[in-house]
Coordinates of C-alpha atoms and ligand atoms in Angstrom, one line a residue:
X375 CA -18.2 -24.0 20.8
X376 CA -18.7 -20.2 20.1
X377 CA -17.4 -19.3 17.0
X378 CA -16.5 -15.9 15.3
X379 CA -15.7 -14.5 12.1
X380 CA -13.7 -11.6 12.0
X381 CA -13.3 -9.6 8.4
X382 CA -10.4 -7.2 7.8
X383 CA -11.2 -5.8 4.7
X384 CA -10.1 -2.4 2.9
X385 CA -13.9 -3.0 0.8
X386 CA -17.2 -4.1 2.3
X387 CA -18.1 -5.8 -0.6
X388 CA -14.8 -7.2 -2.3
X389 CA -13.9 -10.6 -2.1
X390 CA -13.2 -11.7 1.3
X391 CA -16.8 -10.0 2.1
X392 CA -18.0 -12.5 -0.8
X393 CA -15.9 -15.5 1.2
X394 CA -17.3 -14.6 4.8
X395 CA -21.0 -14.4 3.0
X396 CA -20.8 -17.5 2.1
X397 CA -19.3 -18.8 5.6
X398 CA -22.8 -17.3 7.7
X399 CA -24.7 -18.9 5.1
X400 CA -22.9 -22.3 5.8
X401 CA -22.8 -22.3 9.4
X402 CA -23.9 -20.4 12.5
X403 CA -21.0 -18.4 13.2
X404 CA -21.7 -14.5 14.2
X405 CA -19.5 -11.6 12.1
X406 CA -17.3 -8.9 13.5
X407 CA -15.9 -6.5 10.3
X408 CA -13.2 -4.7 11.8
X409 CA -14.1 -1.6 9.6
X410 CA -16.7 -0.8 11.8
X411 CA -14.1 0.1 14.8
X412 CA -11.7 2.7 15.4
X413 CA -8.6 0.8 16.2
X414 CA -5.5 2.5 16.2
X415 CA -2.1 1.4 15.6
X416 CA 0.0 0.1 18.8
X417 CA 1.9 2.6 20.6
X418 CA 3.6 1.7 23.5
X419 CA 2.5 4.7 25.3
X420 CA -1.1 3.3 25.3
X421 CA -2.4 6.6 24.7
X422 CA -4.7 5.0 22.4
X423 CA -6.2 2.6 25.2
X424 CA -9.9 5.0 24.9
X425 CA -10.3 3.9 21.4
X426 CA -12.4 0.7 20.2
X427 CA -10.1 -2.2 20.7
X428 CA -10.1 -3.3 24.2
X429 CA -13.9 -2.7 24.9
X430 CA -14.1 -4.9 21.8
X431 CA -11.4 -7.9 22.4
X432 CA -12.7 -7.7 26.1
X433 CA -16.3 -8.5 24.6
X434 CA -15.3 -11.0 22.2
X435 CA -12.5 -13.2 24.3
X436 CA -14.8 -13.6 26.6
X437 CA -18.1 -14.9 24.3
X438 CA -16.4 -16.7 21.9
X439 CA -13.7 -20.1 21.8
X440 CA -12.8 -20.2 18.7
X441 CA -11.6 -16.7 16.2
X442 CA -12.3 -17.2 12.3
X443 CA -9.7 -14.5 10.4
X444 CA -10.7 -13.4 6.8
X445 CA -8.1 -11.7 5.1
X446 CA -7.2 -10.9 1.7
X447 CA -3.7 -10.8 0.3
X448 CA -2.4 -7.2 0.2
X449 CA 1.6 -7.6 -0.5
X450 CA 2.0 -11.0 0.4
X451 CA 0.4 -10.5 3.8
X452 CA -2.7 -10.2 5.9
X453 CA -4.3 -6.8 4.8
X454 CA -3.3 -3.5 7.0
X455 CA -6.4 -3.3 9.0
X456 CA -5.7 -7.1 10.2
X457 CA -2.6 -6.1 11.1
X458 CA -3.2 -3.5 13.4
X459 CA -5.6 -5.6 14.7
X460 CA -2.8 -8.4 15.4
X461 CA 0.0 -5.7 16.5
X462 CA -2.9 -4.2 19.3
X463 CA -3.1 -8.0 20.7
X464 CA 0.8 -6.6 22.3
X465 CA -2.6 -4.4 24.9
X466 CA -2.9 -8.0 26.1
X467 CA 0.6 -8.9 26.8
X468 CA 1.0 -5.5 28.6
X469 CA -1.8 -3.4 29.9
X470 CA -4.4 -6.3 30.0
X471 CA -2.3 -10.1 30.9
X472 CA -6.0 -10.9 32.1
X473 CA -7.2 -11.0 28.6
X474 CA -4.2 -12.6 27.4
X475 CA -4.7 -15.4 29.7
X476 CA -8.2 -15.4 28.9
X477 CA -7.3 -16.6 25.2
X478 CA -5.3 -20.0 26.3
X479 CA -6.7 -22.4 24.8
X480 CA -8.9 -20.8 22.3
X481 CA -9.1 -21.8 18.4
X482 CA -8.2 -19.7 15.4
X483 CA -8.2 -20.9 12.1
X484 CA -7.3 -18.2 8.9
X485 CA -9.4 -17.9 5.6
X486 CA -7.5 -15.3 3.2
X487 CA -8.4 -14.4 -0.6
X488 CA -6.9 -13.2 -3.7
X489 CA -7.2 -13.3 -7.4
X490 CA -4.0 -15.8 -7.5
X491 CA -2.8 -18.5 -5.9
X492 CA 0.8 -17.9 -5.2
X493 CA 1.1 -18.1 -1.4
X494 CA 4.0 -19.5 0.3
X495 CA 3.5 -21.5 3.9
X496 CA 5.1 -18.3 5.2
X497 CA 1.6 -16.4 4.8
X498 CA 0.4 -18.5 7.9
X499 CA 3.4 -17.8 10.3
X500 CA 2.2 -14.5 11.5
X501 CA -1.3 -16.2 12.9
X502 CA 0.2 -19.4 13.9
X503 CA 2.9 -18.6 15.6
X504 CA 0.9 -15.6 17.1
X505 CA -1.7 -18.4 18.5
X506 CA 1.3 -19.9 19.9
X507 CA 2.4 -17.2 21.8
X508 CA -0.9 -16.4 23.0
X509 CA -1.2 -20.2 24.1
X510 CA -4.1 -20.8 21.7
X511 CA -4.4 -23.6 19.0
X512 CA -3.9 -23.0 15.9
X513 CA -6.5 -25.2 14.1
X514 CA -5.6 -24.1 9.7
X515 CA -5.3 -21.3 7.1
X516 CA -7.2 -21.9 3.7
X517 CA -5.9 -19.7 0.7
X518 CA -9.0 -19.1 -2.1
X519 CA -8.6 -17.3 -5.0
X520 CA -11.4 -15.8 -6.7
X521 CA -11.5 -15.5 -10.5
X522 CA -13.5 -12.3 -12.1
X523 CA -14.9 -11.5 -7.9
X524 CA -16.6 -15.2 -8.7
X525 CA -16.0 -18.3 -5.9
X526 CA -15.9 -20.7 -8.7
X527 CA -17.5 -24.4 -7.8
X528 CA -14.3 -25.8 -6.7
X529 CA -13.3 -23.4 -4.4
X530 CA -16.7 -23.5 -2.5
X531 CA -15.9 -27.0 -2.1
X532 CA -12.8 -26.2 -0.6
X533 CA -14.6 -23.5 1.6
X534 CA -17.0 -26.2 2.7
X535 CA -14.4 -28.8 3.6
X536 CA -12.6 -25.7 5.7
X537 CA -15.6 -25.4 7.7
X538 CA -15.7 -28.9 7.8
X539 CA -12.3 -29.6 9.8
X540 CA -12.8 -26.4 12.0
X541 CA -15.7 -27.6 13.3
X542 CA -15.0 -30.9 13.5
X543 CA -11.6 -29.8 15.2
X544 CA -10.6 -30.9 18.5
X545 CA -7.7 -30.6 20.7
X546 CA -5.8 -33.8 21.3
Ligands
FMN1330 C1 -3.1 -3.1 -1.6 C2 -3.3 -4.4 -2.4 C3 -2.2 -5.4 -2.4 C4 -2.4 -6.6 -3.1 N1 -1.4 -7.5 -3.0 C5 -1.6 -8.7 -3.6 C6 -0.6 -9.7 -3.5 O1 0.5 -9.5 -2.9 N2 -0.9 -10.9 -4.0 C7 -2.0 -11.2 -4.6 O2 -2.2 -12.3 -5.1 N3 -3.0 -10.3 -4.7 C8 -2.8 -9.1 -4.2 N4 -3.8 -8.1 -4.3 C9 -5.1 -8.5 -4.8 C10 -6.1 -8.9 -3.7 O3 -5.5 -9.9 -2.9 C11 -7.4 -9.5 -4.3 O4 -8.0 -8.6 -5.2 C12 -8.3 -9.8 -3.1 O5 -9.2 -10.8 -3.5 C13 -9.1 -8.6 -2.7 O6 -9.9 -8.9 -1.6 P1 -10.8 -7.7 -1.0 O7 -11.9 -7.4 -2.1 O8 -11.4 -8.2 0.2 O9 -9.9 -6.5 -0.8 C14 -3.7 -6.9 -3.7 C15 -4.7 -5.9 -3.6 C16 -4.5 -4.7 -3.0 C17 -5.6 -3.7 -2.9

């Protein structure tokens, strides 16, 4: 199974840059930062259809099976550039259905990061319940906090055992 990690990220080299590091050191999977696109904000005109997201989501849905997310917290949610990521998957319940039908089944699993660890369940609804609309599975969401920019011992092992049960995960 082709797997991808996609960083959203207002700093290249912050903390979930140090997370997703140390995720394409553990395993195979490739890296997409969504920093290096230009992906506008939804509009319903689809006046923005020329910019980078559908050349990109048309490349990806079709390479890969399963979607890594690395956020970190901003405001008690995914960060901005995530978002507009998530709000432009509406392209592919309106201008492109092929490519929303061409997710079904696919994996996602979330990876997020802060300096605390104050997270409600509620952080996850946006990403599961979005896999659920677009018919995917959604497979987990690991919160890691990171003191002084540092991925202490403990929460590597955590990190580890995340990669672990995505890996290992299969649809029943
Ligand atoms: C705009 C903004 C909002 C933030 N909001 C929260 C928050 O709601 N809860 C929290 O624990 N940390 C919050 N933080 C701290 C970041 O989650 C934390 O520093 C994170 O590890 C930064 O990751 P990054 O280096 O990839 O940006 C916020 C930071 C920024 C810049």
């Amino acid at each position: 199974m082709k797997t991808i990690l996609i960083i959203g990220s207002a700093r290249r080299n912050g903390d979930t840059a140090k997370i997703s590091t140390l995720l394409q050191k553990e395993t195979h999977w490739e890296t997409l930062n969504l920093s290096d696109y230009t992906i506008s904000h939804y509009d319903y005109e689809h006046k923005n259809a020329g910019d980078d997201f559908l050349p990109l989501i048309e490349k990806i849905v079709h390479q890969y099976d399963r979607f890594i997310f690395a956020t970190p917290v901003y405001w008690y949610s995914m960060s901005g550039i995530m978002k507009v990521f998530f709000d432009r998957l509406s392209d592919l319940v309106t201008i492109r259905k092929d490519l929303g039908r061409a997710l079904k089944g696919k994996q996602m699993a979330v990876i997020s990061s802060s300096a605390g660890d104050n997270l409600g369940e509620q952080f996850w609804l946006p990403f599961s319940r979005s896999a659920e609309y677009l018919e995917m599975v959604f497979i987990q969401g690991l919160h890691t906090e990171l003191i002084d920019d540092k991925i202490s011992s403990k929460e590597k092992a955590r990190i580890l055992s995340f990669v672990e049960t995505v890996q290992n995960f299969k649809v029943l």
